[in-house]
Coordinates of C-alpha atoms and ligand atoms in Angstrom, one line a residue:
Chain A
M1 CA -0.4 -0.2 0.1
K2 CA 2.6 2.4 1.2
Q3 CA 5.2 1.6 -2.0
I4 CA 2.2 2.1 -4.3
V5 CA 1.6 5.4 -3.0
T6 CA 5.4 6.4 -3.2
L7 CA 5.5 4.6 -7.0
L8 CA 2.7 6.9 -7.7
C9 CA 4.0 10.0 -6.5
L10 CA 7.6 9.1 -7.9
A11 CA 5.7 8.7 -11.2
F12 CA 3.6 12.2 -11.1
F13 CA 7.2 13.7 -10.2
V14 CA 8.6 12.3 -13.5
S15 CA 6.1 13.4 -15.1
V16 CA 6.1 17.3 -14.2
P17 CA 8.3 18.4 -16.6
M18 CA 6.4 16.6 -20.0
W19 CA 3.4 19.4 -18.8
L20 CA 4.9 21.9 -16.7
T21 CA 6.3 24.5 -19.6
D22 CA 6.8 27.1 -17.1
P23 CA 10.7 27.8 -16.2
Y24 CA 10.1 29.9 -13.9
L25 CA 8.3 27.0 -11.7
L26 CA 10.6 24.8 -12.8
N27 CA 13.4 26.3 -11.4
A28 CA 11.6 26.7 -8.5
L29 CA 11.0 22.6 -8.3
I30 CA 14.4 22.1 -9.1
T31 CA 16.0 24.2 -6.1
T32 CA 13.1 22.9 -3.9
G33 CA 14.1 19.4 -5.0
I34 CA 17.7 20.1 -3.8
F35 CA 16.4 21.2 -0.5
I36 CA 14.6 18.4 -0.1
I37 CA 17.3 16.3 -0.4
G38 CA 18.9 18.3 2.3
A39 CA 16.0 17.7 4.5
M40 CA 15.7 14.1 3.6
S41 CA 19.6 13.9 5.1
L42 CA 18.6 16.0 8.2
N43 CA 15.8 14.1 8.9
L44 CA 17.9 11.2 9.2
L45 CA 19.4 12.6 11.9
L46 CA 16.4 14.3 13.6
G47 CA 13.8 12.1 13.1
F48 CA 15.7 8.8 13.4
T49 CA 18.1 8.8 16.0
G50 CA 16.7 12.1 17.6
Q51 CA 19.7 14.2 17.0
L52 CA 19.2 18.2 15.7
S53 CA 22.0 18.9 13.3
L54 CA 21.5 23.0 13.7
G55 CA 24.6 23.7 11.2
H56 CA 23.5 20.9 8.4
I57 CA 23.8 23.6 5.8
A58 CA 27.5 23.2 6.6
F59 CA 27.8 19.7 4.7
F60 CA 25.8 20.7 2.1
G61 CA 27.9 24.1 1.7
I62 CA 31.1 22.0 2.0
G63 CA 29.9 19.5 -1.1
A64 CA 29.4 22.6 -3.5
Y65 CA 32.5 24.2 -2.9
V66 CA 34.0 20.3 -3.1
S67 CA 32.5 20.3 -6.0
A68 CA 33.1 23.6 -7.9
L69 CA 36.5 23.5 -7.2
T70 CA 36.8 20.2 -8.2
S71 CA 35.8 21.1 -11.3
L72 CA 37.0 24.8 -11.6
G73 CA 40.4 23.9 -10.7
F74 CA 42.6 26.1 -8.0
D75 CA 46.0 27.3 -7.7
V76 CA 46.6 28.4 -3.8
P77 CA 49.8 29.7 -2.6
I78 CA 50.7 27.7 0.8
H79 CA 54.0 28.8 1.8
G80 CA 56.6 31.0 0.0
D81 CA 56.6 29.2 -3.5
F82 CA 55.1 26.6 -2.8
H83 CA 51.3 26.1 -4.2
I84 CA 48.8 23.7 -4.1
V85 CA 47.7 23.2 -8.0
H86 CA 44.5 21.1 -9.5
V87 CA 43.4 21.3 -12.8
P88 CA 39.8 21.3 -13.7
W89 CA 38.4 17.4 -13.2
P90 CA 35.0 16.3 -14.3
P91 CA 32.0 17.6 -12.5
I92 CA 30.9 14.2 -12.0
V93 CA 34.2 13.6 -10.1
G94 CA 33.6 16.5 -8.2
F95 CA 29.8 15.5 -7.1
F96 CA 31.0 11.9 -5.9
L97 CA 34.1 14.2 -4.1
A98 CA 31.3 16.1 -2.5
I99 CA 29.7 13.3 -1.1
V100 CA 33.1 11.7 0.6
I101 CA 34.6 14.6 1.8
S102 CA 30.9 15.9 3.4
G103 CA 30.6 12.3 4.8
F104 CA 34.2 12.9 6.3
C105 CA 32.8 16.0 7.6
G106 CA 29.7 14.7 9.2
Y107 CA 32.2 11.6 10.6
L108 CA 34.5 14.0 12.2
V109 CA 31.7 16.2 13.8
G110 CA 29.9 13.0 15.3
R111 CA 33.0 11.5 16.4
L112 CA 33.6 14.8 18.1
S113 CA 30.2 14.8 19.9
F114 CA 28.7 11.7 20.4
S115 CA 31.5 10.4 22.5
V116 CA 30.5 13.0 25.0
R117 CA 26.3 13.2 24.8
G118 CA 23.4 15.6 25.9
A119 CA 23.2 19.0 24.1
Y120 CA 26.6 18.4 22.3
F121 CA 26.0 17.5 18.9
V122 CA 23.6 20.8 18.3
I123 CA 26.6 23.1 19.7
V124 CA 29.4 21.2 18.0
T125 CA 27.6 21.6 14.3
I126 CA 26.4 25.2 14.7
S127 CA 30.0 26.2 15.6
F128 CA 31.5 23.5 12.8
A129 CA 28.9 26.0 10.3
E130 CA 30.1 28.9 11.4
V131 CA 33.9 28.0 11.3
V132 CA 32.9 26.7 8.0
R133 CA 31.4 29.8 6.7
L134 CA 34.8 32.3 8.1
V135 CA 36.9 29.6 5.8
A136 CA 34.9 29.6 2.9
L137 CA 34.7 33.6 3.5
N138 CA 38.2 34.6 3.8
W139 CA 40.9 31.7 2.0
V140 CA 40.5 34.4 -0.6
E141 CA 42.9 32.4 -2.7
L142 CA 41.0 29.1 -2.7
T143 CA 37.3 30.2 -2.5
Q144 CA 37.5 33.8 -4.1
G145 CA 35.5 34.4 -0.6
P146 CA 32.7 37.3 -1.1
L147 CA 33.7 37.2 -4.9
A148 CA 32.1 34.1 -5.3
L149 CA 32.9 30.7 -7.5
T150 CA 31.6 31.6 -10.8
N151 CA 31.3 29.9 -14.3
I152 CA 31.1 26.6 -12.3
P153 CA 30.3 24.0 -15.1
S154 CA 27.2 21.8 -15.9
I155 CA 27.5 18.1 -15.0
T156 CA 28.3 16.0 -17.6
I157 CA 27.8 12.2 -17.7
G158 CA 28.6 9.9 -20.3
L159 CA 26.4 7.3 -21.8
P160 CA 27.2 4.7 -23.3
G161 CA 27.3 4.4 -27.0
L162 CA 25.9 7.9 -27.0
G163 CA 28.7 10.2 -26.2
Y164 CA 28.6 13.1 -23.5
L165 CA 25.3 14.6 -22.1
V166 CA 25.9 18.0 -20.6
L167 CA 23.3 18.8 -17.9
K168 CA 22.9 22.1 -19.2
T169 CA 18.9 22.6 -19.3
K170 CA 16.3 23.2 -16.3
F171 CA 14.8 19.8 -18.1
H172 CA 18.0 17.7 -17.6
N173 CA 18.4 19.3 -13.9
Y174 CA 15.0 18.3 -12.9
Y175 CA 15.1 14.9 -13.5
L176 CA 19.4 15.0 -12.1
V177 CA 17.8 16.4 -9.1
L178 CA 15.0 13.8 -9.3
A179 CA 17.2 10.8 -9.6
V180 CA 19.3 11.8 -6.4
A181 CA 16.3 12.7 -4.6
A182 CA 15.1 9.2 -5.5
I183 CA 18.3 7.5 -4.6
S184 CA 18.6 9.0 -1.7
Y185 CA 15.0 8.6 -0.3
F186 CA 15.6 4.6 -1.5
L187 CA 19.1 4.6 0.6
I188 CA 17.8 6.2 3.8
S189 CA 14.3 3.9 4.0
R190 CA 16.7 0.7 3.5
L191 CA 18.7 1.9 6.1
V192 CA 16.3 3.2 8.6
H193 CA 14.0 -0.4 8.2
S194 CA 17.5 -2.7 8.8
H195 CA 18.6 -3.0 12.0
Y196 CA 21.0 -0.1 11.7
G197 CA 18.2 1.8 11.8
R198 CA 16.3 0.2 15.1
A199 CA 19.6 0.7 16.8
M200 CA 18.7 4.8 15.5
R201 CA 15.6 4.2 16.9
G202 CA 16.8 2.2 20.3
L203 CA 18.7 4.8 21.0
M204 CA 16.4 7.5 20.4
E205 CA 14.1 6.2 22.7
N206 CA 15.8 4.7 25.6
E207 CA 19.8 5.0 25.2
T208 CA 20.3 3.0 28.4
L209 CA 18.3 0.1 27.7
A210 CA 19.7 0.3 23.9
V211 CA 23.1 0.1 25.2
A212 CA 22.2 -2.6 27.5
V213 CA 21.3 -4.6 24.4
G214 CA 24.7 -4.5 22.7
I215 CA 23.8 -1.1 20.9
N216 CA 27.0 0.8 20.1
V217 CA 25.8 4.9 20.5
T218 CA 28.8 6.3 19.2
K219 CA 29.0 3.7 16.0
T220 CA 25.4 3.9 15.1
L221 CA 24.9 7.7 15.5
T222 CA 28.5 8.5 13.7
L223 CA 27.0 6.1 11.0
A224 CA 23.7 8.1 10.9
A225 CA 25.7 11.4 10.8
V226 CA 27.8 10.7 8.4
I227 CA 25.3 9.5 5.7
S228 CA 23.5 12.2 6.5
A229 CA 26.3 14.8 5.9
G230 CA 27.2 12.8 2.4
I231 CA 23.4 13.1 1.2
A232 CA 23.8 16.9 2.2
G233 CA 26.9 17.2 0.1
A234 CA 25.4 15.5 -2.9
A235 CA 22.8 18.3 -2.5
G236 CA 25.0 21.2 -2.1
S237 CA 27.0 19.6 -5.2
L238 CA 23.7 19.4 -7.3
Y239 CA 23.4 23.3 -6.4
A240 CA 26.6 24.3 -7.3
H241 CA 26.2 22.5 -10.6
Y242 CA 22.8 24.2 -11.3
I243 CA 23.1 27.8 -9.8
R244 CA 27.0 27.9 -11.0
I245 CA 27.6 30.6 -9.0
I246 CA 28.8 30.3 -5.2
D247 CA 29.6 32.3 -2.4
P248 CA 29.9 32.1 1.7
D249 CA 26.1 32.9 1.5
V250 CA 25.3 29.0 1.0
F251 CA 26.1 29.0 4.9
A252 CA 23.5 30.8 5.7
F253 CA 22.0 29.8 9.1
I254 CA 18.7 30.4 7.7
S255 CA 19.0 27.6 5.1
T256 CA 19.5 25.0 8.4
V257 CA 16.4 26.6 9.5
T258 CA 14.5 26.2 6.1
M259 CA 15.5 22.7 6.0
V260 CA 14.3 22.0 9.5
I261 CA 10.8 23.8 9.0
M262 CA 10.4 21.3 5.9
V263 CA 11.6 18.5 8.2
V264 CA 9.1 18.9 11.7
S265 CA 6.2 20.3 9.1
G266 CA 6.5 17.2 7.1
G267 CA 6.8 14.7 10.1
K268 CA 10.1 13.8 11.2
G269 CA 10.7 10.3 11.7
S270 CA 8.5 10.0 8.5
L271 CA 10.4 9.2 5.1
A272 CA 7.8 11.1 3.5
G273 CA 7.7 13.9 5.7
P274 CA 10.9 16.2 4.3
V275 CA 9.3 15.5 0.9
V276 CA 6.1 16.8 1.7
G277 CA 7.0 19.5 3.9
G278 CA 9.8 20.3 1.7
V279 CA 7.1 20.8 -1.4
I280 CA 5.5 23.4 0.3
F281 CA 7.8 25.5 2.2
G282 CA 9.8 25.2 -1.1
L283 CA 6.9 26.5 -3.5
L284 CA 5.2 28.7 -0.9
P285 CA 7.4 31.9 -1.2
V286 CA 7.0 31.2 -5.1
F287 CA 3.2 31.4 -4.9
L288 CA 3.6 34.4 -2.5
R289 CA 6.2 36.6 -3.9
P290 CA 3.9 38.1 -6.7
I291 CA 1.0 38.5 -4.6
M292 CA 2.2 40.3 -1.5
P293 CA 5.3 42.6 -0.1
P294 CA 8.8 40.3 1.5
E295 CA 7.1 41.0 5.1
A296 CA 4.2 40.0 4.6
Q297 CA 5.3 36.9 3.0
W298 CA 7.6 36.4 5.9
I299 CA 4.8 36.2 8.1
T300 CA 2.6 34.2 6.0
Y301 CA 5.4 31.6 6.2
G302 CA 5.6 31.5 9.8
V303 CA 1.7 31.2 9.7
V304 CA 1.4 28.6 8.0
L305 CA 4.1 26.5 10.0
I306 CA 2.1 27.5 13.3
V307 CA -1.2 26.5 11.8
I308 CA 0.2 22.9 10.6
L309 CA 1.8 22.2 13.5
F310 CA -1.1 23.6 15.4
V311 CA -3.4 21.3 13.3
M312 CA -1.3 18.4 13.3
P313 CA 1.7 18.6 16.1
R314 CA 3.6 15.2 14.6
G315 CA 3.7 16.6 11.3
I316 CA 1.6 16.3 8.1
V317 CA 2.5 12.6 7.3
P318 CA 2.5 10.7 10.5
S319 CA -0.7 13.0 11.4
L320 CA -2.6 12.1 8.4
A321 CA -1.6 8.1 8.2
A322 CA -2.4 8.0 11.6
K323 CA -6.0 9.4 10.8
L324 CA -6.0 7.2 7.9
G325 CA -5.3 4.2 10.1
L326 CA -2.2 3.3 8.8
A327 CA 0.5 2.0 10.3
R328 CA 3.2 5.3 11.5
A329 CA 4.8 6.0 8.2
G330 CA 8.5 5.4 8.0
G331 CA 8.5 3.8 11.4
T332 CA 9.6 0.1 11.6
R333 CA 5.8 -0.7 12.9
R334 CA 4.3 -4.1 11.5
A335 CA 0.9 -4.5 10.9
S336 CA 0.9 -7.6 13.0
I337 CA 3.3 -10.2 13.8
A338 CA 1.2 -12.8 11.5
V339 CA 1.6 -10.6 8.4
S340 CA 5.3 -10.3 9.3
E341 CA 5.6 -14.3 9.1
R342 CA 3.7 -14.1 6.1
T343 CA 6.3 -11.7 4.5
V344 CA 8.8 -14.1 6.0
E345 CA 7.2 -17.0 4.1
E346 CA 7.1 -14.7 0.9
H347 CA 10.7 -14.3 1.1
A348 CA 11.6 -17.9 1.8
Chain B
M1 CA 34.8 -28.4 40.1
A2 CA 32.1 -25.8 38.3
E3 CA 32.8 -23.5 36.1
T4 CA 32.7 -20.1 37.2
V5 CA 31.0 -17.3 35.0
L6 CA 30.8 -14.4 36.7
S7 CA 33.3 -13.4 39.6
I8 CA 33.6 -10.6 41.6
E9 CA 36.8 -9.7 43.4
H10 CA 37.4 -7.2 45.7
V11 CA 34.8 -4.7 44.2
A12 CA 34.2 -1.7 46.1
V13 CA 32.3 1.6 44.9
H14 CA 32.7 5.1 46.9
F15 CA 30.0 7.9 45.6
G16 CA 32.4 10.6 47.1
G17 CA 31.7 9.8 51.0
L18 CA 29.0 7.2 50.7
V19 CA 30.5 3.4 50.6
A20 CA 27.8 2.0 48.7
I21 CA 29.7 -1.3 48.5
S22 CA 33.1 -2.8 50.3
D23 CA 34.9 -5.6 49.3
M24 CA 32.4 -7.2 47.2
N25 CA 33.5 -11.1 46.6
F26 CA 31.6 -13.6 45.3
H27 CA 30.9 -15.7 41.8
V28 CA 28.6 -17.2 39.9
N29 CA 28.8 -20.7 38.3
K30 CA 27.4 -21.8 34.9
G31 CA 23.7 -22.7 35.2
E32 CA 22.9 -21.4 38.5
I33 CA 20.5 -19.2 39.9
V34 CA 22.0 -17.0 42.4
S35 CA 19.8 -14.2 44.2
L36 CA 21.7 -11.2 45.5
I37 CA 19.2 -10.4 48.0
G38 CA 19.6 -7.2 51.1
P39 CA 17.6 -4.5 52.4
N40 CA 16.8 -1.2 50.4
G41 CA 20.0 0.8 49.6
A42 CA 22.2 -2.4 50.5
G43 CA 23.8 -2.1 47.0
K44 CA 22.2 -4.4 44.5
T45 CA 21.2 -1.9 41.8
T46 CA 25.2 -0.6 42.4
A47 CA 26.3 -4.1 42.4
F48 CA 24.5 -4.7 38.6
N49 CA 26.0 -1.3 37.3
V50 CA 29.3 -2.1 38.2
M51 CA 29.1 -5.6 36.0
T52 CA 27.7 -4.3 33.1
G53 CA 29.6 -1.4 32.9
F54 CA 27.5 1.2 33.8
L55 CA 29.2 2.5 36.8
T56 CA 33.0 2.0 37.5
P57 CA 33.8 0.4 40.6
T58 CA 36.6 2.7 43.0
K59 CA 38.3 -0.6 43.4
G60 CA 38.5 -4.2 42.6
A61 CA 37.6 -6.5 39.2
V62 CA 35.1 -8.0 37.6
K63 CA 35.9 -11.6 35.6
Y64 CA 33.1 -12.8 33.4
C65 CA 34.2 -16.5 31.4
G66 CA 38.3 -15.3 33.1
A67 CA 38.0 -12.1 30.8
D68 CA 38.7 -9.0 33.1
L69 CA 35.8 -6.2 32.3
K70 CA 37.8 -3.7 33.1
G71 CA 37.4 -0.6 30.8
K72 CA 34.7 -1.7 29.0
K73 CA 31.6 -0.4 27.9
P74 CA 28.2 -1.8 28.5
H75 CA 27.6 -2.3 25.4
E76 CA 30.8 -4.1 24.5
I77 CA 30.0 -6.1 28.1
A78 CA 26.2 -7.3 26.8
D79 CA 28.2 -8.1 23.4
L80 CA 29.9 -10.6 25.5
G81 CA 26.4 -12.0 26.1
L82 CA 26.3 -10.4 29.8
I83 CA 22.8 -9.3 30.0
R84 CA 21.0 -7.0 32.4
T85 CA 17.4 -6.2 33.0
F86 CA 16.6 -2.6 34.7
Q87 CA 15.0 -2.2 38.1
R88 CA 12.5 0.5 36.9
T89 CA 10.7 -0.1 34.2
S90 CA 12.8 -0.2 30.9
V91 CA 11.2 -0.6 27.5
F92 CA 11.4 1.2 24.1
P93 CA 7.5 2.9 24.8
N94 CA 7.0 4.3 21.5
D95 CA 7.5 0.8 19.4
T96 CA 5.4 -2.2 19.6
V97 CA 5.8 -5.1 21.8
Y98 CA 7.4 -7.2 18.5
D99 CA 9.7 -4.0 17.6
N100 CA 10.9 -4.1 20.9
V101 CA 12.0 -7.5 20.5
L102 CA 13.6 -6.9 17.0
I103 CA 15.4 -3.9 18.9
G104 CA 16.9 -6.5 21.2
L105 CA 18.0 -8.6 18.7
H106 CA 20.5 -6.3 17.5
R107 CA 23.0 -8.3 18.5
Q108 CA 22.3 -11.3 16.1
G109 CA 21.3 -9.0 13.2
K110 CA 24.7 -7.5 12.6
L111 CA 25.5 -6.8 8.8
R112 CA 27.7 -4.9 6.2
L113 CA 26.3 -1.5 5.8
A114 CA 26.2 -2.6 2.2
E115 CA 24.5 -5.5 2.6
A116 CA 21.9 -4.3 4.5
I117 CA 21.1 -1.0 2.6
L118 CA 21.6 -2.7 -0.9
G119 CA 19.0 -5.9 0.5
L120 CA 21.6 -8.3 -0.9
P121 CA 20.7 -12.4 0.1
R122 CA 22.5 -12.6 3.2
A123 CA 20.5 -9.5 4.8
R124 CA 17.5 -10.9 3.5
A125 CA 17.8 -14.0 4.9
S126 CA 19.0 -12.7 8.5
E127 CA 16.1 -10.1 8.1
K128 CA 14.1 -12.9 7.9
A129 CA 15.4 -15.1 10.9
Q130 CA 15.0 -12.3 12.9
R131 CA 11.7 -11.6 12.7
A132 CA 10.9 -15.0 13.0
R133 CA 12.8 -15.0 16.2
A134 CA 10.9 -11.7 17.8
A135 CA 8.0 -13.7 16.9
E136 CA 8.8 -16.4 18.9
L137 CA 10.1 -14.7 21.6
V138 CA 7.2 -12.9 21.5
R139 CA 5.0 -15.8 22.0
W140 CA 7.3 -17.7 24.4
I141 CA 7.2 -14.8 26.9
G142 CA 3.2 -15.1 26.6
L143 CA 2.4 -11.2 24.9
E144 CA 1.4 -12.7 21.7
A145 CA -1.8 -10.9 22.4
R146 CA 0.1 -7.4 23.3
A147 CA 2.8 -8.0 20.2
N148 CA 1.4 -5.2 18.0
D149 CA 0.6 -2.6 20.8
L150 CA 3.0 0.2 22.2
A151 CA 4.7 -1.5 24.8
G152 CA 4.6 2.5 26.5
S153 CA 0.7 1.4 26.4
L154 CA 1.1 -2.2 28.6
S155 CA 0.2 -2.2 32.0
Y156 CA 3.2 -2.5 34.5
G157 CA 3.7 -6.6 34.8
E158 CA 3.6 -6.9 31.0
Q159 CA 6.0 -4.3 30.4
R160 CA 8.3 -5.8 32.6
L161 CA 7.9 -9.2 30.5
V162 CA 8.5 -7.3 27.5
G163 CA 12.0 -5.6 29.5
V164 CA 13.1 -9.6 29.8
A165 CA 11.8 -10.8 26.5
L166 CA 14.5 -7.8 25.2
A167 CA 17.1 -9.4 27.3
L168 CA 16.5 -12.6 26.1
A169 CA 16.4 -11.7 22.0
A170 CA 20.2 -10.1 23.0
Q171 CA 20.7 -13.6 23.5
P172 CA 22.2 -13.5 27.1
K173 CA 24.8 -16.4 28.4
M174 CA 24.6 -14.9 31.8
L175 CA 21.6 -12.9 32.4
L176 CA 21.2 -9.9 35.2
M177 CA 17.6 -9.2 36.4
D178 CA 16.6 -6.4 38.9
E179 CA 13.6 -7.4 40.8
P180 CA 12.1 -8.7 38.0
V181 CA 8.7 -9.6 39.6
S182 CA 8.3 -6.1 41.5
G183 CA 4.7 -4.7 40.6
M184 CA 3.7 -8.4 39.3
N185 CA 0.7 -9.5 40.9
A186 CA 0.9 -13.4 42.8
S187 CA -0.7 -15.4 39.3
E188 CA 1.7 -12.9 37.7
T189 CA 4.9 -13.8 39.7
H190 CA 4.0 -17.7 39.7
T191 CA 4.0 -17.8 35.7
F192 CA 7.7 -15.9 35.7
V193 CA 9.0 -18.2 38.6
Q194 CA 8.7 -21.2 36.0
L195 CA 9.7 -18.5 32.9
I196 CA 13.1 -18.2 34.8
R197 CA 13.8 -22.0 35.3
K198 CA 12.7 -22.3 31.9
I199 CA 15.5 -19.5 30.8
R200 CA 18.1 -21.2 33.2
D201 CA 17.0 -24.6 31.3
S202 CA 17.8 -23.5 27.9
G203 CA 21.3 -22.6 29.4
V204 CA 21.3 -19.3 30.8
T205 CA 23.1 -18.3 34.2
I206 CA 21.0 -16.2 36.1
L207 CA 21.7 -13.8 38.9
L208 CA 18.9 -12.3 40.4
V209 CA 17.8 -9.1 42.4
E210 CA 14.5 -9.1 44.3
H211 CA 12.6 -8.7 47.3
D212 CA 9.7 -11.1 47.0
M213 CA 11.5 -13.7 49.7
P214 CA 9.1 -16.6 49.0
M215 CA 9.9 -16.3 45.9
V216 CA 13.6 -15.9 46.4
M217 CA 13.5 -18.9 48.2
S218 CA 12.0 -21.0 45.8
V219 CA 13.9 -20.0 42.8
S220 CA 17.5 -19.8 43.9
D221 CA 20.4 -22.4 44.4
R222 CA 22.3 -20.0 46.5
I223 CA 21.9 -16.7 48.0
V224 CA 24.1 -13.7 48.7
V225 CA 23.0 -11.4 51.0
L226 CA 24.1 -8.0 51.4
N227 CA 23.9 -5.0 53.7
Y228 CA 25.3 -1.4 54.1
G229 CA 27.3 -2.6 50.8
R230 CA 28.8 -5.8 52.4
I231 CA 28.4 -9.4 52.2
I232 CA 26.8 -10.9 55.7
A233 CA 25.7 -14.2 54.7
E234 CA 26.1 -16.6 51.5
G235 CA 24.2 -20.2 50.8
P236 CA 21.6 -22.5 49.9
P237 CA 18.0 -20.9 50.8
D238 CA 18.0 -23.3 53.4
D239 CA 21.1 -21.9 55.3
I240 CA 20.1 -18.5 54.4
R241 CA 17.1 -18.1 56.0
R242 CA 17.7 -19.4 59.5
N243 CA 21.3 -17.4 59.7
P244 CA 20.9 -14.8 62.4
A245 CA 22.7 -12.3 60.6
V246 CA 20.6 -11.6 57.7
I247 CA 17.1 -12.3 60.1
E248 CA 19.1 -9.2 62.1
A249 CA 19.8 -7.3 58.7
Y250 CA 16.2 -7.1 57.8
L251 CA 14.9 -6.8 61.6
G252 CA 17.4 -3.8 61.5
Q253 CA 15.2 -2.5 58.6
S254 CA 12.1 -3.3 60.7
A255 CA 11.2 -5.3 57.9
K256 CA 10.2 -7.9 60.4
D257 CA 7.2 -8.9 57.9
V258 CA 10.0 -10.5 55.4
V259 CA 11.4 -12.5 58.1
K260 CA 8.3 -13.9 59.5
E261 CA 7.5 -14.5 56.0
V262 CA 10.7 -16.0 55.7
A263 CA 10.0 -18.4 58.3
V264 CA 6.6 -19.3 57.2
H265 CA 7.9 -20.6 53.8
A266 CA 10.9 -22.6 55.7
Ligands
ATP1 N1 25.1 7.4 41.2 C1 24.9 7.5 43.0 N2 25.1 8.3 43.2 C2 25.5 8.4 44.6 N3 24.4 7.7 45.4 C3 24.3 6.6 44.9 C4 24.0 6.5 43.4 N4 23.7 5.0 42.7 C5 23.4 5.0 44.7 N5 23.7 5.2 45.4 C6 23.3 5.1 46.2 O1 24.3 3.9 47.2 C7 23.4 3.2 47.8 C8 23.1 1.6 47.1 O2 22.2 2.1 45.7 P1 21.8 0.7 45.2 O3 20.8 1.2 44.6 O4 22.6 -0.2 44.6 O5 20.7 0.1 46.2 P2 19.6 -1.1 46.1 O6 20.3 -2.3 47.2 O7 19.4 -1.7 44.7 O8 18.5 -0.8 46.8 P3 16.9 -0.9 46.3 O9 16.4 -2.3 47.0 O10 16.5 0.2 47.0 O11 16.9 -1.0 45.2 C9 22.4 4.1 48.3 O12 22.7 4.6 49.1 C10 22.1 5.2 47.2 O13 21.4 6.2 47.6
MG2 MG1 17.8 -1.6 43.7

């Protein structure tokens, strides 16, 4: 049942560029999609481990910069005549490097915060984001600082037998973002339904008990941080190659807040939550912009959020699922033992 | 000579100036049911916390299957098959009973990340085995009818059972239970005693902390009595109930009823 809904939604998203011709709206959908990927990665931490990453945009921004610099190349003086020179590589390499390096940063932040517990993670992530922003702003030789990295090339993919395809148009980028979003969704879904996901749930609900049945806190939470940061890095890379210009403003705190709003309104701990919340809060500004001044837009934005959380405190997806009597979305709850045993037999 | 599973050697625990445990020495042999009893505040839970790595002893050592547990984290100790339950009811409240047990099965389902994410055959097989095992454990503990209810919504006694099922899911070689029947009524307790025997018969060594004297007397092979952090007596139930120091300890705690109860059941 849930799978059918997921597939129908996917089919709908696939069809959009075929009937939506307005480039302005398509552009909004692409940037919203990129932020939804970021929100999904945030949800892995916030919704499935209970850890709030308030510097989540750092992983996104690092992905953007890594990918941009990989494809642009750089020449950075280190000491005296010693330079580090990097000749441009294909953007697709940058995309994968962005995932790896952002993931590694997730590892460092996770290792640092999860050996000590409590509110530590929130603080470490905020500080980390600020440090990274300052580096991007001040290491001008590498990042051009506030002058921004410009002319970032579009991602090119090689198609066997067909040569190369430069993903330059909105049409292309829409499908690129959709593909990455779908893969991320699938990956997170598999993860949270595996015993890794159960370990995360256990830690979130009752850490002492989880530890007593042999769940390794540091390892489990760090794993979640690595995967979350890696996916955020992928989103950042897509952003850099689509917008084709990035400056230290990508690290703006407000972007993290946007992702948190997407997750919380859609429903944290629900796989579809960030998608639903993301579509609403990603597209809301697009529809508000022509009809009201900026201040009123912000107020409306806030009112919509408050109304959603007031009517559906657990977020849209979990509340609707509960109303419709479905099993909790994204959770590991099974309809009944009988059902799970039947699936066991089906697999056999 | 019986094989020693757990030995507590000269363990002391100080909380600032308070001596919660002083020079504790005892051991548990393979296949035994040993009870650790004593008045409130005697240091029983503290002893459990030391054995399972939740607390570092001020002095002394805990050895499990011959290995020193010094410096080991709780999850590492659990990984060795030394599993505990908690005095205060402890479940994963927002998960179903069935999912609680599935989480408890963590130790058995270990897979590589790639296997889990890609759903490789080994991952499917393992998932299938775990689900079957979880269903079996839920049935075994007698909570089949409640399998799909949230653990947090269960009665107190049922939640204690979930706690035990969870611990069993973690595949203990040795199980430490902290007041498992507190909050259970007489018939629940009776069923539980049979359960404990069944667990032991399946090859699990058991150390029990319990205030319910009739239950302790009937189920234990040996009893260790703790008072003010010191072991004051140790032996089979018949010796313990006649031991003057034990009676004194409980009397000192104005628990005459307990002694009377012990005498009645003698
Ligand atoms: N973390 C702690 N910090 C300070 N004192 C503690 C701590 N834990 C336990 N104590 C003290 O150590 C003593 C032993 O406590 P413990 O919980 O081990 O007793 P117990 O035998 O389990 O009692 P009960 O039968 O009531 O459960 C008590 O005086 C208690 O107040
Ligand atoms: Mg206690």
